[in-house]
PDB file of C-alpha atoms in Angstrom:
ATOM      1  CA  MET A   1       8.359  15.513  15.881  1.00  0.00           C
ATOM      2  CA  SER A   2       8.466  14.198  12.330  1.00  0.00           C
ATOM      3  CA  LYS A   3       5.920  15.494   9.833  1.00  0.00           C
ATOM      4  CA  ARG A   4       6.317  12.312   7.743  1.00  0.00           C
ATOM      5  CA  ALA A   5       4.301   9.117   7.738  1.00  0.00           C
ATOM      6  CA  LEU A   6       4.894   5.754   6.133  1.00  0.00           C
ATOM      7  CA  ILE A   7       1.693   3.974   5.176  1.00  0.00           C
ATOM      8  CA  LEU A   8       2.001   0.252   4.425  1.00  0.00           C
ATOM      9  CA  ILE A   9      -1.028  -0.848   2.451  1.00  0.00           C
ATOM     10  CA  ASP A  10      -2.335  -4.412   2.347  1.00  0.00           C
ATOM     11  CA  ILE A  11       0.926  -6.293   2.803  1.00  0.00           C
ATOM     12  CA  GLN A  12      -1.092  -9.325   3.809  1.00  0.00           C
ATOM     13  CA  ASN A  13      -0.590 -13.059   3.540  1.00  0.00           C
ATOM     14  CA  ASP A  14      -3.104 -13.724   0.744  1.00  0.00           C
ATOM     15  CA  TYR A  15      -0.963 -11.666  -1.668  1.00  0.00           C
ATOM     16  CA  PHE A  16       2.064 -13.963  -1.260  1.00  0.00           C
ATOM     17  CA  ALA A  17       2.853 -17.244  -2.997  1.00  0.00           C
ATOM     18  CA  GLY A  18       0.396 -19.836  -1.717  1.00  0.00           C
ATOM     19  CA  GLY A  19      -2.161 -17.186  -0.783  1.00  0.00           C
ATOM     20  CA  LYS A  20      -5.608 -16.817  -2.329  1.00  0.00           C
ATOM     21  CA  TRP A  21      -4.615 -13.870  -4.590  1.00  0.00           C
ATOM     22  CA  SER A  22      -0.852 -13.993  -5.105  1.00  0.00           C
ATOM     23  CA  LEU A  23       0.859 -11.042  -6.761  1.00  0.00           C
ATOM     24  CA  GLU A  24       3.867 -10.967  -9.042  1.00  0.00           C
ATOM     25  CA  ALA A  25       7.048  -9.915  -7.211  1.00  0.00           C
ATOM     26  CA  MET A  26       5.266  -9.551  -3.858  1.00  0.00           C
ATOM     27  CA  GLN A  27       8.228 -11.042  -1.998  1.00  0.00           C
ATOM     28  CA  ILE A  28      10.587  -8.460  -3.536  1.00  0.00           C
ATOM     29  CA  ALA A  29       8.143  -5.606  -2.912  1.00  0.00           C
ATOM     30  CA  SER A  30       7.573  -6.598   0.695  1.00  0.00           C
ATOM     31  CA  THR A  31      11.307  -7.001   1.349  1.00  0.00           C
ATOM     32  CA  ASN A  32      11.800  -3.457   0.051  1.00  0.00           C
ATOM     33  CA  ALA A  33       8.826  -2.281   2.133  1.00  0.00           C
ATOM     34  CA  ALA A  34      10.486  -3.822   5.212  1.00  0.00           C
ATOM     35  CA  ARG A  35      13.653  -1.822   4.474  1.00  0.00           C
ATOM     36  CA  VAL A  36      11.636   1.387   4.149  1.00  0.00           C
ATOM     37  CA  LEU A  37       9.777   0.497   7.359  1.00  0.00           C
ATOM     38  CA  ALA A  38      13.053   0.048   9.261  1.00  0.00           C
ATOM     39  CA  ALA A  39      14.257   3.453   8.031  1.00  0.00           C
ATOM     40  CA  ALA A  40      10.957   5.125   8.987  1.00  0.00           C
ATOM     41  CA  ARG A  41      11.115   3.654  12.471  1.00  0.00           C
ATOM     42  CA  ALA A  42      14.742   4.762  12.871  1.00  0.00           C
ATOM     43  CA  ALA A  43      13.831   8.293  11.731  1.00  0.00           C
ATOM     44  CA  GLY A  44      10.888   8.527  14.133  1.00  0.00           C
ATOM     45  CA  ASP A  45       8.330   8.825  11.345  1.00  0.00           C
ATOM     46  CA  LYS A  46       4.724   7.890  12.026  1.00  0.00           C
ATOM     47  CA  VAL A  47       3.988   4.375  10.790  1.00  0.00           C
ATOM     48  CA  ILE A  48       0.503   3.263   9.841  1.00  0.00           C
ATOM     49  CA  HIS A  49      -0.360  -0.226   8.638  1.00  0.00           C
ATOM     50  CA  VAL A  50      -3.491  -0.583   6.517  1.00  0.00           C
ATOM     51  CA  ARG A  51      -5.174  -3.962   6.442  1.00  0.00           C
ATOM     52  CA  HIS A  52      -8.010  -4.869   4.075  1.00  0.00           C
ATOM     53  CA  GLU A  53     -10.826  -7.241   4.894  1.00  0.00           C
ATOM     54  CA  PHE A  54     -13.757  -7.907   2.631  1.00  0.00           C
ATOM     55  CA  GLU A  55     -17.110  -7.849   4.320  1.00  0.00           C
ATOM     56  CA  GLY A  56     -19.084 -11.064   4.133  1.00  0.00           C
ATOM     57  CA  LYS A  57     -18.449 -14.765   3.840  1.00  0.00           C
ATOM     58  CA  ASP A  58     -17.975 -14.763   0.050  1.00  0.00           C
ATOM     59  CA  ALA A  59     -14.674 -12.880   0.134  1.00  0.00           C
ATOM     60  CA  PRO A  60     -12.376 -13.866  -2.764  1.00  0.00           C
ATOM     61  CA  PHE A  61      -9.398 -13.209  -0.429  1.00  0.00           C
ATOM     62  CA  PHE A  62      -8.754 -11.264   2.811  1.00  0.00           C
ATOM     63  CA  ALA A  63     -11.683 -13.023   4.465  1.00  0.00           C
ATOM     64  CA  PRO A  64     -12.478 -11.720   7.947  1.00  0.00           C
ATOM     65  CA  GLY A  65     -10.630 -13.661  10.620  1.00  0.00           C
ATOM     66  CA  SER A  66      -8.501 -15.618   8.134  1.00  0.00           C
ATOM     67  CA  THR A  67      -4.717 -15.950   8.254  1.00  0.00           C
ATOM     68  CA  GLY A  68      -4.735 -14.693   4.664  1.00  0.00           C
ATOM     69  CA  ALA A  69      -6.021 -11.339   5.934  1.00  0.00           C
ATOM     70  CA  ASP A  70      -3.208 -11.048   8.504  1.00  0.00           C
ATOM     71  CA  ILE A  71      -0.351  -8.618   7.961  1.00  0.00           C
ATOM     72  CA  HIS A  72       2.687 -10.474   6.622  1.00  0.00           C
ATOM     73  CA  PRO A  73       5.488 -11.228   9.133  1.00  0.00           C
ATOM     74  CA  LEU A  74       8.021  -9.120   7.191  1.00  0.00           C
ATOM     75  CA  VAL A  75       6.220  -5.923   8.168  1.00  0.00           C
ATOM     76  CA  GLN A  76       4.474  -6.762  11.429  1.00  0.00           C
ATOM     77  CA  PRO A  77       3.314  -3.719  13.395  1.00  0.00           C
ATOM     78  CA  LEU A  78       5.138  -2.861  16.578  1.00  0.00           C
ATOM     79  CA  ALA A  79       3.351  -1.813  19.746  1.00  0.00           C
ATOM     80  CA  GLY A  80       2.108   1.734  19.285  1.00  0.00           C
ATOM     81  CA  GLU A  81       1.931   1.588  15.480  1.00  0.00           C
ATOM     82  CA  ALA A  82      -1.562   2.169  14.158  1.00  0.00           C
ATOM     83  CA  VAL A  83      -3.395  -0.484  12.157  1.00  0.00           C
ATOM     84  CA  VAL A  84      -6.258   0.841  10.045  1.00  0.00           C
ATOM     85  CA  LEU A  85      -8.869  -1.683   8.937  1.00  0.00           C
ATOM     86  CA  LYS A  86     -10.470  -0.872   5.597  1.00  0.00           C
ATOM     87  CA  HIS A  87     -13.236  -2.443   3.556  1.00  0.00           C
ATOM     88  CA  GLN A  88     -12.818  -0.329   0.397  1.00  0.00           C
ATOM     89  CA  VAL A  89     -10.065   0.120  -2.182  1.00  0.00           C
ATOM     90  CA  ASN A  90      -9.195   3.614  -0.940  1.00  0.00           C
ATOM     91  CA  ALA A  91      -7.584   3.522   2.512  1.00  0.00           C
ATOM     92  CA  PHE A  92      -9.049   6.950   3.300  1.00  0.00           C
ATOM     93  CA  LEU A  93     -12.644   5.930   2.538  1.00  0.00           C
ATOM     94  CA  GLY A  94     -14.654   4.916   5.587  1.00  0.00           C
ATOM     95  CA  THR A  95     -11.613   4.936   7.902  1.00  0.00           C
ATOM     96  CA  ASP A  96      -9.984   7.348  10.334  1.00  0.00           C
ATOM     97  CA  LEU A  97      -6.714   7.418   8.354  1.00  0.00           C
ATOM     98  CA  LYS A  98      -6.896  11.127   7.506  1.00  0.00           C
ATOM     99  CA  ALA A  99      -7.863  12.021  11.081  1.00  0.00           C
ATOM    100  CA  GLN A 100      -4.830  10.121  12.404  1.00  0.00           C
ATOM    101  CA  LEU A 101      -2.519  11.855   9.936  1.00  0.00           C
ATOM    102  CA  ASP A 102      -3.923  15.291  10.702  1.00  0.00           C
ATOM    103  CA  ALA A 103      -3.797  14.739  14.468  1.00  0.00           C
ATOM    104  CA  ALA A 104      -0.091  13.935  14.126  1.00  0.00           C
ATOM    105  CA  GLY A 105       0.570  17.016  11.966  1.00  0.00           C
ATOM    106  CA  ILE A 106       1.664  14.917   9.008  1.00  0.00           C
ATOM    107  CA  GLU A 107       2.613  16.786   5.827  1.00  0.00           C
ATOM    108  CA  GLN A 108       4.486  14.096   3.866  1.00  0.00           C
ATOM    109  CA  ILE A 109       3.237  10.583   3.123  1.00  0.00           C
ATOM    110  CA  THR A 110       5.188   7.644   1.749  1.00  0.00           C
ATOM    111  CA  LEU A 111       3.247   4.680   0.379  1.00  0.00           C
ATOM    112  CA  VAL A 112       4.283   1.049  -0.080  1.00  0.00           C
ATOM    113  CA  GLY A 113       2.252  -2.118  -0.576  1.00  0.00           C
ATOM    114  CA  ALA A 114      -0.346  -3.574  -2.880  1.00  0.00           C
ATOM    115  CA  MET A 115      -1.949  -3.615  -5.328  1.00  0.00           C
ATOM    116  CA  SER A 116      -0.288  -0.985  -7.498  1.00  0.00           C
ATOM    117  CA  HIS A 117      -3.308  -0.545  -9.762  1.00  0.00           C
ATOM    118  CA  MET A 118      -5.891  -0.481  -6.986  1.00  0.00           C
ATOM    119  CA  CYS A 119      -5.179   0.439  -3.384  1.00  0.00           C
ATOM    120  CA  ILE A 120      -1.825   2.156  -3.970  1.00  0.00           C
ATOM    121  CA  ASP A 121      -3.265   4.196  -6.833  1.00  0.00           C
ATOM    122  CA  ALA A 122      -6.366   5.174  -4.838  1.00  0.00           C
ATOM    123  CA  ALA A 123      -4.391   6.115  -1.715  1.00  0.00           C
ATOM    124  CA  ALA A 124      -1.813   8.125  -3.659  1.00  0.00           C
ATOM    125  CA  ARG A 125      -4.467  10.118  -5.497  1.00  0.00           C
ATOM    126  CA  ALA A 126      -6.458  10.751  -2.304  1.00  0.00           C
ATOM    127  CA  SER A 127      -3.307  11.693  -0.414  1.00  0.00           C
ATOM    128  CA  ALA A 128      -2.362  14.259  -3.047  1.00  0.00           C
ATOM    129  CA  ASP A 129      -5.931  15.556  -3.244  1.00  0.00           C
ATOM    130  CA  PHE A 130      -5.873  16.084   0.539  1.00  0.00           C
ATOM    131  CA  GLY A 131      -2.713  18.171   0.128  1.00  0.00           C
ATOM    132  CA  TYR A 132      -0.078  15.798   1.466  1.00  0.00           C
ATOM    133  CA  ALA A 133       3.274  15.656  -0.311  1.00  0.00           C
ATOM    134  CA  THR A 134       3.091  12.069  -1.527  1.00  0.00           C
ATOM    135  CA  THR A 135       5.833   9.606  -2.394  1.00  0.00           C
ATOM    136  CA  VAL A 136       5.322   6.105  -3.781  1.00  0.00           C
ATOM    137  CA  ILE A 137       8.190   3.606  -3.552  1.00  0.00           C
ATOM    138  CA  HIS A 138       7.624   1.790  -6.846  1.00  0.00           C
ATOM    139  CA  ASP A 139       9.700  -1.313  -6.121  1.00  0.00           C
ATOM    140  CA  ALA A 140       7.998  -1.712  -2.743  1.00  0.00           C
ATOM    141  CA  CYS A 141       4.625  -2.164  -4.490  1.00  0.00           C
ATOM    142  CA  ALA A 142       3.238  -5.133  -6.410  1.00  0.00           C
ATOM    143  CA  THR A 143       0.348  -6.157  -8.624  1.00  0.00           C
ATOM    144  CA  ARG A 144      -0.745  -9.003 -10.874  1.00  0.00           C
ATOM    145  CA  ASP A 145      -1.682  -9.628 -14.498  1.00  0.00           C
ATOM    146  CA  GLN A 146      -4.910  -8.011 -15.651  1.00  0.00           C
ATOM    147  CA  ALA A 147      -7.230  -8.436 -18.626  1.00  0.00           C
ATOM    148  CA  PHE A 148      -9.101  -5.878 -20.690  1.00  0.00           C
ATOM    149  CA  GLU A 149     -11.330  -6.508 -23.685  1.00  0.00           C
ATOM    150  CA  GLY A 150      -9.913  -9.956 -24.226  1.00  0.00           C
ATOM    151  CA  ARG A 151      -6.289  -8.836 -23.953  1.00  0.00           C
ATOM    152  CA  SER A 152      -3.901  -9.869 -21.217  1.00  0.00           C
ATOM    153  CA  VAL A 153      -1.872  -7.125 -19.613  1.00  0.00           C
ATOM    154  CA  ALA A 154       1.253  -8.355 -17.831  1.00  0.00           C
ATOM    155  CA  ALA A 155       1.738  -7.305 -14.217  1.00  0.00           C
ATOM    156  CA  GLY A 156       4.903  -5.397 -15.104  1.00  0.00           C
ATOM    157  CA  GLN A 157       3.003  -3.351 -17.671  1.00  0.00           C
ATOM    158  CA  VAL A 158       0.115  -2.722 -15.285  1.00  0.00           C
ATOM    159  CA  HIS A 159       2.556  -1.594 -12.604  1.00  0.00           C
ATOM    160  CA  ALA A 160       4.531   0.641 -14.974  1.00  0.00           C
ATOM    161  CA  ALA A 161       1.391   2.305 -16.355  1.00  0.00           C
ATOM    162  CA  TYR A 162       0.091   3.139 -12.891  1.00  0.00           C
ATOM    163  CA  MET A 163       3.447   4.370 -11.614  1.00  0.00           C
ATOM    164  CA  ALA A 164       3.804   6.573 -14.720  1.00  0.00           C
ATOM    165  CA  ALA A 165       0.350   8.053 -14.154  1.00  0.00           C
ATOM    166  CA  LEU A 166       1.018   8.729 -10.482  1.00  0.00           C
ATOM    167  CA  ALA A 167       4.415  10.271 -11.270  1.00  0.00           C
ATOM    168  CA  PHE A 168       2.816  12.583 -13.823  1.00  0.00           C
ATOM    169  CA  ALA A 169       0.594  14.470 -11.414  1.00  0.00           C
ATOM    170  CA  TYR A 170       0.107  12.863  -8.003  1.00  0.00           C
ATOM    171  CA  ALA A 171       3.317  11.681  -6.396  1.00  0.00           C
ATOM    172  CA  SER A 172       7.047  11.474  -6.441  1.00  0.00           C
ATOM    173  CA  VAL A 173       7.673   7.898  -7.586  1.00  0.00           C
ATOM    174  CA  VAL A 174      11.102   6.578  -6.581  1.00  0.00           C
ATOM    175  CA  SER A 175      12.934   3.328  -5.936  1.00  0.00           C
ATOM    176  CA  THR A 176      13.761   1.988  -2.504  1.00  0.00           C
ATOM    177  CA  GLU A 177      17.433   2.843  -3.073  1.00  0.00           C
ATOM    178  CA  GLN A 178      16.601   6.425  -4.068  1.00  0.00           C
ATOM    179  CA  TYR A 179      14.320   6.848  -1.070  1.00  0.00           C
ATOM    180  CA  LEU A 180      16.792   5.414   1.440  1.00  0.00           C
ATOM    181  CA  ALA A 181      19.601   7.560  -0.003  1.00  0.00           C
ATOM    182  CA  GLY A 182      17.534  10.636   0.885  1.00  0.00           C
TER     183      GLY A 182
END
């Protein structure tokens, strides 16, 4: 049995064009995530989909029960693939994600999804802190422009800064092509 797991984080409709919180390059990232997903399924790796819902009626996006909170069709779970519902940025916080990984004997985790500077960052750091060998597929992740102290920070810069930080001490950060090549 494989000791690897692919975790797809928040690849949900609201992050796509026309959604309530669209991300730059989400279509490209999700297409790459779908390629990684197909490879994980073919290899017999554990696949876990993480889906975020905000609690309460004032959700800015990912409102409970909305189509925006649904997992995007490109990466729909198959029967038998776990779907973890989270209400926090970190997919490990307040969920049974770690218990599922440990029960399956997982040692290596690969992460794809959104947003690079939030949920991917939090999951990668937690994964490494829990002792899993962690890989982030950088071109299968997406984010959006940010602002800080009156300055705009372009999505590409936000993404690059977070991938650089993760690559420094928390994860192997590779492209889809590098990952699929082995």
